[in-house]
Amino acid sequence: MKAFTYERVSSPAQAVAAVARNPGAKFIAGGTNLLDLMKLQIETPTHLVDINSLKLDGIEATPEGGLRIGALMRNTDLAADERIRRDYGVLSRALLAGASGQLRNRATTAGNLLQRTRCPYFYDTAHPCNKREPGSGCSALDGVSRQLGVVGVSEACIATNPSDMAVAMRALDATIETVDADGKTRAIPIAEFHRLPGDTPHVETVLDPGELITAVTLPPPVGGKQVYRKVRDRASYAFALVSVAAIVQPDGTGRVALGGVAHKPWRIEGADAELSRGAKAAAAALLADAKPTRDNAFKLPLVERTIATVLTEARA
Amino acid sequence: MVGSDDLNLNRRDLMVGAGACAAMPAMPGTAKAQPGPDGNPVEFQVSLTVNGKSHTRNVDTRTTLLDLLRENLHLTGTKKGCDHGQCGACTVIVDGRRINSCLTLAVMQEGSSVTTIEGLGQPDNLHPMQAAFIKHDGYQCGYCTPGQICSSVAMLEEIKAGIPSHVTADLLAPVQPTETEMRERMSGNICRCGAYSNIVEAITEVVERQG
Ligand SMILES: Cc1cc2nc3c(=O)[nH]c(=O)nc-3n(C[C@H](O)[C@H](O)[C@H](O)COP(=O)(O)OP(=O)(O)OC[C@H]3O[C@@H](n4cnc5c(N)ncnc54)[C@H](O)[C@@H]3O)c2cc1C
Ligand code: SF4
Ligand code: FES
Ligand code: FES
């Protein structure tokens, strides 16, 4: 780990000012992703701004009838919140399918949204990786790509976003609230939050440097049967090969989002419209522009089968 | 002699093997002094309570809670397995919650109250979970055991607090301490010796005694 200076802040204004003052600074929340990457010198901040005392760890009702989730709320607390369990079950389920009890106790809402890819070459500093070192090349294209992306990929990067939580938030049409050093606030729909890799895979979201996430808001409950299904190499404590978040209404219409297949949670309006026609139609719409590798072509039929299982569960 | 092709092949196989967690951690080690932003390591003061005793220390900012416990406070019961959140050997209880002490900085724990395996109980005054692990042979080499015990103690509190898990069938019903629940909730603690079934028996005995 490279040496760094450290400070604690107690308000969002102090947090953004501290990062603006120190080029090379980063916020640290739970630390479960950032410290992991700092130990490998993949992340090398020269200053850490500890935001754990920001008091953004609660959840409150919005005037519109939805919920505002604090950026620092721990994944355990969010998954266990009564309103989330009752009205946004797919979010509870996605959170509980991720990581381990210990990690969820530390991981925060904002940190989870910003966790970086699990592409093995991103972690292995002995290999070229455009995301880690822009312009160095992508080792996964001709390498081991079993876990990597099949849609929205580019010549520069085929990595996936590893978050389970974000897939459920995509299905729920969440909005990410931020503030910057000038005090300017933004509300970013989650559909626009994560970027496709294109030729700048190191730029993963639309956040500006030093912009602080303060909350994630959920619109009023949409009801329906809410299911999150994660397919992985072992039954627990493993990242998704493919995951499906679905909200299915009694009349068979609904929404579906995928994890484990793209650089962002993957949802296509056209696929939602196909959902009532079944898994095959929905999967075809979601994967219309798929460009799998030989190693990960298995994800295409896996997506269809996982949607089929989810639809069966939703109708049960 | 191993040719370079063989080496490449091995590397590839290794990556396939890295499988589920994808990350390939470097060898675990303690934070080494490296030049800071201005060419020097940076020290910072932290005060926290460990097993009921308060400590104030100046530490290199890079020191994890795990390294503080082991290297600084010489509480070596807490183990370092992977140093990357992947094994659970470093599990301790902070302000009532289990966490991986390898993935938090010591300086981030200002004012925290930490319980390690040494604080749960001692040989002449065992915590019921420690006694149950001994009775049921919940280990072979014992390396993962402090983490398993701290994790299981806090895990039972999570069930009591009604926190659901991946295997909880009904998110709106009270959570029961079934074997399936316990196995899922303990998945963050890997046992290289595979003592899992005896670990489950040990935890089950504690649950039954608690009634
Ligand atoms: C072994 C292991 C297994 C895992 N398995 C899964 C899994 O199966 N599914 C899954 O979804 N996740 C998994 N995770 C990842 C885990 O969910 C993330 O590490 C965690 O959610 C990150 O949250 P954090 O608060 O610790 O983030 P941090 O590490 O503190 O921060 C992550 C990034 O977000 C930035 N940041 C944090 N807060 C803010 C803010 N408010 N505003 C702006 N920037 C901010 C930081 O600067 C940093 O760049 C796993 C992790 C490990 C180690
Ligand atoms: S897929 Fe992306 S993250 Fe993986 S090696 Fe290629 S550029 Fe790096
Ligand atoms: S040493 Fe912390 S999880 Fe392995
Ligand atoms: S007892 Fe040896 S690793 Fe668990």
Coordinates of C-alpha atoms and ligand atoms in Angstrom, one line a residue:
Chain A
M1 CA 0.0 0.0 0.0
K2 CA 1.3 3.5 -0.8
A3 CA 1.4 6.0 2.1
F4 CA -1.4 8.5 2.4
T5 CA -2.6 11.2 4.7
Y6 CA -6.0 10.9 6.4
E7 CA -8.7 13.0 7.7
R8 CA -12.2 12.6 9.1
V9 CA -15.1 14.9 8.1
S10 CA -18.5 15.4 9.6
S11 CA -20.6 17.0 6.9
P12 CA -21.0 16.6 3.2
A13 CA -19.7 20.2 2.6
Q14 CA -16.5 19.4 4.5
A15 CA -16.2 16.1 2.6
V16 CA -16.3 17.6 -0.9
A17 CA -14.1 20.5 0.2
A18 CA -11.5 18.1 1.6
V19 CA -11.3 16.2 -1.6
A20 CA -11.3 19.4 -3.7
R21 CA -8.3 20.6 -1.7
N22 CA -6.2 17.5 -2.1
P23 CA -5.5 16.3 -5.6
G24 CA -5.3 12.5 -5.4
A25 CA -7.8 12.3 -2.6
K26 CA -10.6 9.8 -2.3
F27 CA -13.6 9.3 0.0
I28 CA -13.5 6.2 2.1
A29 CA -16.8 4.6 3.3
G30 CA -16.8 0.9 4.4
G31 CA -13.4 0.6 2.8
T32 CA -14.1 -3.0 1.7
N33 CA -13.4 -2.3 -2.0
L34 CA -11.0 0.6 -1.8
L35 CA -8.6 -0.9 0.8
D36 CA -8.6 -4.2 -1.1
L37 CA -7.5 -2.3 -4.2
M38 CA -5.1 -0.1 -2.3
K39 CA -3.3 -3.2 -1.0
L40 CA -2.6 -4.3 -4.5
Q41 CA -1.7 -0.7 -5.5
I42 CA -4.5 -0.7 -8.1
E43 CA -5.9 2.4 -6.3
T44 CA -3.2 4.8 -5.0
P45 CA -4.9 7.7 -3.3
T46 CA -2.5 10.1 -1.6
H47 CA -5.2 11.3 0.8
L48 CA -8.3 9.6 2.3
V49 CA -11.3 11.5 3.4
D50 CA -13.2 9.3 5.9
I51 CA -17.0 10.0 5.5
N52 CA -18.2 7.5 8.0
S53 CA -19.4 10.3 10.4
L54 CA -21.6 12.0 7.8
K55 CA -24.9 10.9 9.4
L56 CA -26.1 9.8 6.0
D57 CA -26.8 6.4 7.4
G58 CA -30.6 6.5 7.7
I59 CA -33.6 6.0 5.5
E60 CA -36.6 8.3 5.3
A61 CA -39.9 8.7 3.4
T62 CA -39.9 11.1 0.4
P63 CA -42.9 13.5 -0.2
E64 CA -43.6 11.5 -3.4
G65 CA -44.2 8.3 -1.4
G66 CA -40.9 6.7 -2.0
L67 CA -37.8 6.3 0.2
R68 CA -34.5 8.2 0.4
I69 CA -31.6 5.9 1.4
G70 CA -28.5 7.5 3.0
A71 CA -25.3 7.0 1.1
L72 CA -23.6 5.6 4.2
M73 CA -26.4 3.2 5.2
R74 CA -24.8 -0.3 5.6
N75 CA -25.9 -3.0 3.3
T76 CA -27.1 -5.1 6.3
D77 CA -29.3 -2.3 7.6
L78 CA -30.8 -1.6 4.2
A79 CA -31.6 -5.2 3.5
A80 CA -33.2 -5.6 6.9
D81 CA -35.2 -2.3 6.8
E82 CA -38.9 -3.2 7.2
R83 CA -40.1 -0.9 4.4
I84 CA -37.5 -2.3 2.0
R85 CA -38.5 -5.9 2.9
R86 CA -42.1 -5.1 2.4
D87 CA -42.2 -2.8 -0.6
Y88 CA -38.9 -3.3 -2.4
G89 CA -38.2 -7.0 -1.8
V90 CA -36.0 -7.3 -4.9
L91 CA -33.6 -4.9 -3.3
S92 CA -33.4 -6.8 0.0
R93 CA -32.9 -10.0 -1.9
A94 CA -30.1 -8.6 -4.1
L95 CA -28.2 -7.2 -1.1
L96 CA -28.5 -10.5 0.8
A97 CA -27.2 -12.4 -2.2
G98 CA -24.0 -10.3 -2.2
A99 CA -20.7 -10.8 -0.3
S100 CA -20.8 -12.1 3.3
G101 CA -22.4 -11.1 6.6
Q102 CA -19.2 -9.5 7.7
L103 CA -18.8 -7.5 4.5
R104 CA -22.4 -6.4 4.4
N105 CA -22.0 -5.0 7.9
R106 CA -19.4 -2.5 6.6
A107 CA -20.4 -2.0 2.9
T108 CA -22.4 1.2 2.2
T109 CA -25.0 2.1 -0.4
A110 CA -22.7 4.5 -2.2
G111 CA -19.6 2.3 -1.9
N112 CA -21.5 -0.7 -3.3
L113 CA -22.7 1.4 -6.3
L114 CA -19.0 2.4 -7.0
Q115 CA -17.3 -0.9 -6.4
R116 CA -15.0 -1.8 -9.2
T117 CA -15.0 -4.8 -11.6
R118 CA -13.8 -8.2 -10.6
C119 CA -12.1 -9.0 -13.9
P120 CA -9.1 -11.1 -12.9
Y121 CA -6.8 -9.1 -15.1
F122 CA -7.8 -5.8 -13.5
Y123 CA -6.5 -7.3 -10.3
D124 CA -3.4 -8.8 -11.7
T125 CA -0.9 -6.0 -12.2
A126 CA 1.4 -8.3 -14.2
H127 CA -1.2 -8.1 -17.1
P128 CA -2.2 -5.3 -19.4
C129 CA -5.6 -3.8 -18.6
N130 CA -7.2 -0.7 -20.1
K131 CA -9.3 -0.1 -17.1
R132 CA -6.3 -0.2 -14.7
E133 CA -3.8 1.4 -17.1
P134 CA -5.6 3.2 -20.0
G135 CA -4.1 2.3 -23.3
S136 CA -2.2 -0.8 -22.1
G137 CA -4.6 -3.2 -23.8
C138 CA -7.2 -5.7 -22.7
S139 CA -5.9 -9.1 -21.5
A140 CA -9.4 -10.6 -21.3
L141 CA -10.2 -10.4 -25.0
D142 CA -7.9 -13.3 -25.7
G143 CA -7.6 -14.5 -22.2
V144 CA -9.9 -16.2 -19.6
S145 CA -13.2 -14.4 -19.9
R146 CA -15.6 -16.9 -18.4
Q147 CA -16.9 -14.4 -15.9
L148 CA -16.9 -11.3 -18.1
G149 CA -19.4 -9.3 -20.1
V150 CA -21.5 -10.4 -23.1
V151 CA -23.5 -7.2 -23.9
G152 CA -22.5 -3.5 -24.3
V153 CA -18.9 -4.6 -24.5
S154 CA -16.2 -2.9 -26.5
E155 CA -12.8 -3.7 -28.1
A156 CA -11.2 -1.9 -25.2
C157 CA -12.9 -3.8 -22.3
I158 CA -15.4 -6.6 -21.6
A159 CA -15.6 -6.3 -17.9
T160 CA -18.8 -6.5 -15.8
N161 CA -20.1 -4.4 -13.0
P162 CA -20.1 -6.8 -10.0
S163 CA -22.8 -5.2 -7.8
D164 CA -26.0 -7.2 -7.0
M165 CA -27.6 -4.2 -5.3
A166 CA -27.3 -2.0 -8.4
V167 CA -29.2 -4.6 -10.5
A168 CA -32.2 -4.4 -8.2
M169 CA -32.0 -0.6 -8.0
R170 CA -32.0 -0.5 -11.8
A171 CA -35.2 -2.6 -11.9
L172 CA -36.7 -0.2 -9.3
D173 CA -35.7 3.0 -11.3
A174 CA -33.6 4.4 -8.4
T175 CA -32.1 7.9 -8.6
I176 CA -28.6 8.8 -7.2
E177 CA -28.3 12.2 -5.4
T178 CA -25.0 14.0 -5.3
V179 CA -23.3 17.2 -4.2
D180 CA -20.1 18.7 -5.5
A181 CA -17.5 21.2 -4.1
D182 CA -19.5 24.2 -5.4
G183 CA -22.5 23.0 -3.5
K184 CA -24.3 22.0 -6.7
T185 CA -26.6 19.0 -6.3
R186 CA -27.7 16.5 -9.0
A187 CA -30.2 13.7 -9.2
I188 CA -28.9 11.0 -11.7
P189 CA -31.3 8.2 -12.8
I190 CA -29.5 4.9 -12.3
A191 CA -30.0 4.1 -16.0
E192 CA -27.5 6.9 -16.8
F193 CA -25.2 6.5 -13.8
H194 CA -22.9 3.7 -14.9
R195 CA -21.2 4.0 -18.3
L196 CA -20.5 1.4 -21.0
P197 CA -16.8 0.8 -21.4
G198 CA -16.4 2.3 -24.9
D199 CA -12.8 3.4 -25.4
T200 CA -12.5 4.8 -21.9
P201 CA -13.2 1.8 -19.6
H202 CA -11.4 3.5 -16.7
V203 CA -14.3 6.1 -16.5
E204 CA -17.0 4.0 -15.0
T205 CA -19.7 6.4 -14.0
V206 CA -20.9 9.9 -14.9
L207 CA -19.7 11.3 -11.5
D208 CA -17.3 14.2 -11.7
P209 CA -14.1 13.9 -9.7
G210 CA -14.8 14.8 -6.1
E211 CA -18.6 14.6 -6.4
L212 CA -20.1 13.0 -3.3
I213 CA -23.1 10.6 -3.4
T214 CA -25.4 11.7 -0.6
A215 CA -28.4 9.4 -1.1
V216 CA -30.3 7.0 -3.4
T217 CA -34.0 7.5 -3.8
L218 CA -36.6 4.9 -4.7
P219 CA -39.9 5.9 -6.4
P220 CA -43.1 4.9 -4.7
P221 CA -43.6 1.1 -4.4
V222 CA -44.7 -0.6 -7.7
G223 CA -46.0 -3.7 -6.0
G224 CA -45.8 -7.0 -8.0
K225 CA -43.9 -10.1 -7.2
Q226 CA -40.3 -9.2 -6.7
V227 CA -37.6 -11.7 -7.3
Y228 CA -33.7 -11.7 -7.4
R229 CA -32.0 -14.8 -8.7
K230 CA -28.2 -15.1 -8.7
V231 CA -26.4 -17.9 -10.5
R232 CA -22.8 -18.4 -9.3
D233 CA -20.1 -21.0 -9.0
R234 CA -20.9 -21.7 -5.3
A235 CA -24.1 -21.3 -3.4
S236 CA -22.9 -18.3 -1.3
Y237 CA -20.1 -15.7 -1.0
A238 CA -19.4 -15.6 -4.8
F239 CA -20.0 -13.0 -7.5
A240 CA -22.7 -13.6 -10.1
L241 CA -22.2 -15.4 -13.4
V242 CA -25.6 -14.1 -14.3
S243 CA -28.3 -12.5 -12.1
V244 CA -31.9 -11.5 -12.8
A245 CA -33.9 -8.9 -10.9
A246 CA -37.6 -9.0 -11.9
I247 CA -40.8 -7.3 -10.8
V248 CA -43.8 -9.2 -12.2
Q249 CA -47.3 -7.9 -11.9
P250 CA -50.4 -10.2 -11.7
D251 CA -51.2 -9.5 -15.3
G252 CA -47.8 -10.8 -16.4
T253 CA -46.3 -7.5 -17.3
G254 CA -43.2 -6.3 -15.5
R255 CA -39.6 -5.3 -15.5
V256 CA -36.4 -7.2 -15.8
A257 CA -32.7 -6.3 -15.2
L258 CA -29.6 -8.4 -15.5
G259 CA -26.4 -8.6 -13.6
G260 CA -23.1 -10.3 -14.5
V261 CA -23.5 -9.6 -18.2
A262 CA -22.4 -6.0 -18.8
H263 CA -20.4 -3.0 -17.6
K264 CA -23.6 -1.7 -16.0
P265 CA -26.9 -3.2 -14.7
W266 CA -28.5 -4.3 -17.9
R267 CA -32.1 -3.3 -18.6
I268 CA -33.8 -2.7 -22.0
E269 CA -37.2 -1.1 -22.3
G270 CA -38.1 -3.4 -25.2
A271 CA -37.3 -6.5 -23.0
D272 CA -39.8 -5.3 -20.3
A273 CA -42.4 -5.2 -23.0
E274 CA -41.6 -8.8 -24.0
L275 CA -41.7 -10.1 -20.4
S276 CA -45.4 -11.2 -20.6
R277 CA -44.5 -13.3 -23.6
G278 CA -42.1 -15.3 -21.6
A279 CA -38.4 -15.9 -20.9
K280 CA -37.3 -16.6 -24.5
A281 CA -38.7 -13.3 -25.9
A282 CA -37.4 -11.2 -23.0
A283 CA -33.9 -12.8 -23.2
A284 CA -33.8 -12.3 -26.9
A285 CA -34.5 -8.6 -26.5
L286 CA -32.0 -8.2 -23.6
L287 CA -29.3 -9.9 -25.5
A288 CA -30.0 -8.8 -29.1
D289 CA -26.6 -7.2 -29.5
A290 CA -24.6 -9.7 -27.5
K291 CA -21.0 -10.3 -28.4
P292 CA -19.9 -13.1 -26.2
T293 CA -16.4 -14.7 -26.2
R294 CA -15.9 -18.5 -26.6
D295 CA -15.5 -18.7 -22.8
N296 CA -18.6 -16.9 -21.8
A297 CA -21.1 -17.7 -24.6
F298 CA -22.8 -20.0 -22.0
K299 CA -24.2 -16.9 -20.4
L300 CA -26.7 -16.4 -23.2
P301 CA -28.7 -19.6 -22.6
L302 CA -28.1 -19.1 -18.9
V303 CA -29.8 -15.8 -19.0
E304 CA -32.9 -17.2 -20.7
R305 CA -33.1 -20.1 -18.2
T306 CA -32.6 -17.9 -15.2
I307 CA -35.4 -15.6 -16.4
A308 CA -37.6 -18.7 -16.9
T309 CA -37.0 -19.8 -13.3
V310 CA -37.7 -16.3 -12.1
L311 CA -41.0 -16.1 -14.0
T312 CA -42.0 -19.5 -12.6
E313 CA -41.2 -18.3 -9.1
A314 CA -43.1 -15.0 -9.6
R315 CA -46.2 -16.8 -10.8
A316 CA -46.1 -19.4 -8.0
Chain B
M1 CA 13.3 -26.9 -16.7
V2 CA 9.9 -25.3 -17.1
G3 CA 9.5 -23.5 -20.4
S4 CA 7.9 -20.1 -20.6
D5 CA 4.8 -21.6 -22.3
D6 CA 4.3 -23.8 -19.3
L7 CA 4.5 -20.8 -17.0
N8 CA 1.9 -19.0 -19.1
L9 CA -0.3 -22.1 -19.0
N10 CA 0.0 -22.3 -15.2
R11 CA -0.9 -18.7 -14.9
R12 CA -4.0 -19.2 -17.0
D13 CA -5.0 -22.2 -14.9
L14 CA -4.5 -20.3 -11.8
M15 CA -6.9 -17.6 -13.0
V16 CA -9.5 -20.2 -13.8
G17 CA -9.0 -21.5 -10.3
A18 CA -9.4 -18.0 -8.8
G19 CA -13.0 -18.5 -9.9
A20 CA -15.6 -17.2 -7.6
C21 CA -13.8 -14.3 -5.9
A22 CA -11.8 -13.3 -9.0
A23 CA -9.4 -11.2 -7.0
M24 CA -6.0 -12.7 -6.8
P25 CA -4.5 -11.3 -3.6
A26 CA -0.8 -10.8 -3.2
M27 CA 0.9 -12.7 -0.4
P28 CA -0.5 -11.4 2.9
G29 CA 2.0 -9.1 4.7
T30 CA 2.0 -6.3 7.1
A31 CA 2.0 -2.7 6.0
K32 CA 5.6 -1.8 5.0
A33 CA 6.8 1.7 5.4
Q34 CA 6.9 3.3 2.0
P35 CA 7.4 7.0 1.1
G36 CA 4.3 9.0 1.7
P37 CA 2.9 11.8 -0.6
D38 CA 5.8 13.9 0.7
G39 CA 8.2 11.1 0.8
N40 CA 7.4 9.7 4.3
P41 CA 5.0 7.3 5.9
V42 CA 2.2 9.2 7.7
E43 CA 1.3 8.7 11.3
F44 CA -2.1 9.3 12.9
Q45 CA -3.4 8.9 16.4
V46 CA -6.2 6.5 17.2
S47 CA -8.0 5.7 20.4
L48 CA -10.2 2.7 20.8
T49 CA -11.3 0.0 23.2
V50 CA -10.2 -3.5 22.7
N51 CA -11.7 -6.2 25.0
G52 CA -12.7 -3.6 27.5
K53 CA -9.3 -1.9 27.7
S54 CA -8.7 1.5 26.1
H55 CA -5.7 2.1 23.9
T56 CA -4.2 5.2 22.3
R57 CA -1.6 4.6 19.6
N58 CA 0.2 6.5 16.8
V59 CA 0.0 4.3 13.8
D60 CA 1.0 4.4 10.2
T61 CA -2.2 5.4 8.4
R62 CA -1.9 2.2 6.3
T63 CA -2.3 0.0 9.4
T64 CA -5.4 -2.2 9.2
L65 CA -7.4 -3.0 12.4
L66 CA -6.1 -6.5 12.0
D67 CA -2.4 -5.4 12.0
L68 CA -3.1 -3.1 14.9
L69 CA -4.5 -6.0 16.9
R70 CA -1.7 -8.4 16.0
E71 CA 1.4 -6.4 15.6
N72 CA 0.7 -3.4 17.9
L73 CA -1.4 -4.8 20.7
H74 CA 0.0 -8.3 20.4
L75 CA -3.5 -9.9 20.4
T76 CA -2.5 -12.7 18.0
G77 CA -5.7 -14.7 18.4
T78 CA -7.2 -12.9 15.4
K79 CA -5.7 -14.5 12.3
K80 CA -4.7 -13.2 8.9
G81 CA -5.7 -15.6 6.1
C82 CA -6.1 -13.7 2.8
D83 CA -5.9 -10.0 3.9
H84 CA -8.6 -9.3 1.3
G85 CA -12.0 -10.0 2.8
Q86 CA -12.2 -13.5 1.2
C87 CA -11.7 -15.9 4.1
G88 CA -13.1 -14.5 7.4
A89 CA -10.1 -15.5 9.6
C90 CA -9.7 -11.9 10.7
T91 CA -13.4 -11.6 11.9
V92 CA -13.8 -9.5 15.0
I93 CA -16.8 -7.8 16.6
V94 CA -16.9 -4.1 16.4
D95 CA -19.6 -2.2 18.3
G96 CA -21.6 -5.5 18.3
R97 CA -21.2 -6.3 14.7
R98 CA -18.8 -8.8 13.0
I99 CA -16.5 -7.4 10.4
N100 CA -13.4 -8.3 8.5
S101 CA -10.6 -6.6 10.4
C102 CA -8.3 -6.8 7.4
L103 CA -10.6 -4.4 5.4
T104 CA -10.8 -1.5 7.7
L105 CA -8.1 0.9 8.8
A106 CA -7.1 1.3 12.4
V107 CA -7.6 5.0 12.1
M108 CA -11.2 4.5 10.9
Q109 CA -12.0 2.8 14.3
E110 CA -11.6 5.9 16.5
G111 CA -13.9 5.4 19.5
S112 CA -14.9 1.9 18.5
S113 CA -15.3 -1.0 20.9
V114 CA -13.6 -4.1 19.6
T115 CA -14.1 -7.7 20.8
T116 CA -11.6 -10.3 19.7
I117 CA -11.4 -14.0 20.5
E118 CA -9.3 -13.2 23.6
G119 CA -12.1 -10.9 24.8
L120 CA -14.8 -13.5 24.3
G121 CA -13.3 -15.9 26.8
Q122 CA -10.1 -17.3 28.2
P123 CA -9.1 -21.0 28.8
D124 CA -10.3 -20.8 32.5
N125 CA -13.4 -18.9 31.6
L126 CA -14.6 -20.0 28.1
H127 CA -17.4 -18.4 26.2
P128 CA -20.2 -20.9 25.6
M129 CA -19.3 -20.8 21.8
Q130 CA -15.6 -21.6 22.5
A131 CA -16.6 -24.5 24.8
A132 CA -19.0 -25.8 22.1
F133 CA -16.3 -25.7 19.4
I134 CA -14.0 -27.7 21.7
K135 CA -16.7 -30.2 22.6
H136 CA -17.7 -30.8 19.0
D137 CA -14.2 -30.7 17.5
G138 CA -15.2 -27.6 15.4
Y139 CA -11.7 -27.4 13.9
Q140 CA -8.6 -29.3 12.8
C141 CA -5.6 -26.9 12.5
G142 CA -7.5 -24.2 14.3
Y143 CA -6.4 -21.3 12.1
C144 CA -9.9 -20.2 11.0
T145 CA -11.3 -20.9 14.5
P146 CA -11.1 -17.5 16.2
G147 CA -12.8 -16.0 13.1
Q148 CA -15.4 -18.7 13.1
I149 CA -16.2 -18.2 16.8
C150 CA -16.4 -14.4 16.6
S151 CA -18.5 -14.7 13.5
S152 CA -20.9 -17.3 15.0
V153 CA -21.4 -15.3 18.2
A154 CA -22.3 -12.2 16.2
M155 CA -24.3 -14.2 13.6
L156 CA -26.7 -15.5 16.3
E157 CA -27.2 -11.9 17.4
E158 CA -28.1 -11.0 13.8
I159 CA -30.7 -13.7 13.8
K160 CA -32.1 -12.5 17.1
A161 CA -32.3 -9.0 15.7
G162 CA -34.4 -10.3 12.8
I163 CA -31.9 -9.6 10.0
P164 CA -32.9 -11.8 7.1
S165 CA -30.5 -13.8 4.9
H166 CA -30.3 -15.1 1.4
V167 CA -32.1 -18.3 2.4
T168 CA -34.8 -16.7 4.5
A169 CA -37.9 -17.9 2.7
D170 CA -40.3 -15.1 3.8
L171 CA -38.8 -11.7 4.2
L172 CA -41.7 -10.6 6.4
A173 CA -41.7 -13.6 8.8
P174 CA -39.5 -13.8 11.9
V175 CA -36.1 -15.4 11.2
Q176 CA -35.5 -18.9 12.7
P177 CA -32.0 -20.2 13.6
T178 CA -32.2 -23.2 11.4
E179 CA -29.2 -25.1 10.1
T180 CA -29.7 -23.8 6.6
E181 CA -29.8 -20.2 8.0
M182 CA -26.6 -20.8 10.0
R183 CA -24.7 -22.3 7.1
E184 CA -25.6 -19.5 4.7
R185 CA -24.8 -16.8 7.3
M186 CA -21.4 -18.5 8.1
S187 CA -20.4 -18.5 4.4
G188 CA -18.0 -15.6 5.0
N189 CA -15.8 -17.9 7.1
I190 CA -13.8 -20.4 5.0
C191 CA -12.3 -23.5 6.7
R192 CA -9.5 -25.0 4.8
C193 CA -9.7 -28.1 6.9
G194 CA -13.4 -28.6 6.1
A195 CA -14.6 -28.7 9.7
Y196 CA -17.9 -27.3 8.7
S197 CA -20.3 -30.0 9.9
N198 CA -18.7 -30.0 13.4
I199 CA -18.9 -26.2 13.4
V200 CA -22.6 -26.3 12.6
E201 CA -23.0 -28.8 15.5
A202 CA -21.2 -26.5 17.9
I203 CA -23.3 -23.5 16.9
T204 CA -26.5 -25.6 17.1
E205 CA -25.7 -26.6 20.7
V206 CA -25.3 -23.0 21.7
V207 CA -28.6 -22.1 20.0
E208 CA -30.4 -25.0 21.8
R209 CA -28.9 -24.0 25.2
Q210 CA -30.0 -20.4 24.7
G211 CA -33.5 -21.8 24.1
Ligands
LIG1 C1 -14.6 -11.2 -0.9 C2 -15.7 -10.2 -1.3 C3 -16.8 -10.7 -1.9 C4 -17.8 -9.8 -2.4 N1 -18.9 -10.3 -3.0 C5 -19.8 -9.4 -3.5 C6 -21.0 -9.9 -4.1 O1 -21.2 -11.1 -4.3 N2 -21.9 -9.0 -4.6 C7 -21.7 -7.6 -4.5 O2 -22.5 -6.9 -5.0 N3 -20.6 -7.2 -3.9 C8 -19.7 -8.0 -3.4 N4 -18.5 -7.5 -2.8 C9 -18.3 -6.1 -2.9 C10 -18.8 -5.3 -1.8 O3 -20.2 -5.2 -1.9 C11 -18.2 -3.9 -1.9 O4 -16.9 -4.0 -1.5 C12 -18.9 -2.8 -1.0 O5 -20.2 -2.7 -1.4 C13 -18.2 -1.5 -1.2 O6 -18.8 -0.6 -0.3 P1 -17.9 0.2 0.7 O7 -18.7 1.1 1.5 O8 -17.0 -0.7 1.5 O9 -17.0 1.0 -0.3 P2 -15.5 1.7 -0.2 O10 -14.5 0.6 -0.4 O11 -15.4 2.6 1.0 O12 -15.6 2.6 -1.5 C14 -15.7 2.2 -2.8 C15 -15.5 3.4 -3.8 O13 -16.6 4.3 -3.6 C16 -16.2 5.6 -3.3 N5 -17.2 6.1 -2.4 C17 -17.7 5.6 -1.3 N6 -18.7 6.3 -0.8 C18 -18.8 7.4 -1.6 C19 -19.7 8.5 -1.7 N7 -20.7 8.7 -0.7 N8 -19.6 9.4 -2.7 C20 -18.7 9.2 -3.7 N9 -17.8 8.2 -3.7 C21 -17.9 7.3 -2.7 C22 -14.8 5.4 -2.7 O14 -14.0 6.5 -2.9 C23 -14.3 4.2 -3.5 O15 -13.8 4.6 -4.7 C24 -17.6 -8.4 -2.3 C25 -16.4 -7.9 -1.7 C26 -15.5 -8.8 -1.2 C27 -14.2 -8.3 -0.6
SF4_2 S1 -12.0 -6.6 -19.6 FE1 -11.6 -4.5 -18.9 S2 -11.0 -4.8 -16.8 FE2 -10.7 -6.8 -17.8 S3 -8.6 -6.8 -18.7 FE3 -9.9 -6.0 -20.3 S4 -9.8 -3.8 -19.9 FE4 -9.1 -4.7 -18.0
FES3 S1 -7.8 -12.1 6.5 FE1 -9.5 -10.8 6.5 S2 -11.0 -12.0 5.3 FE2 -9.1 -13.2 5.1
FES4 S1 -9.7 -25.7 11.2 FE1 -8.1 -25.5 9.7 S2 -8.9 -23.9 8.5 FE2 -10.5 -24.3 9.7

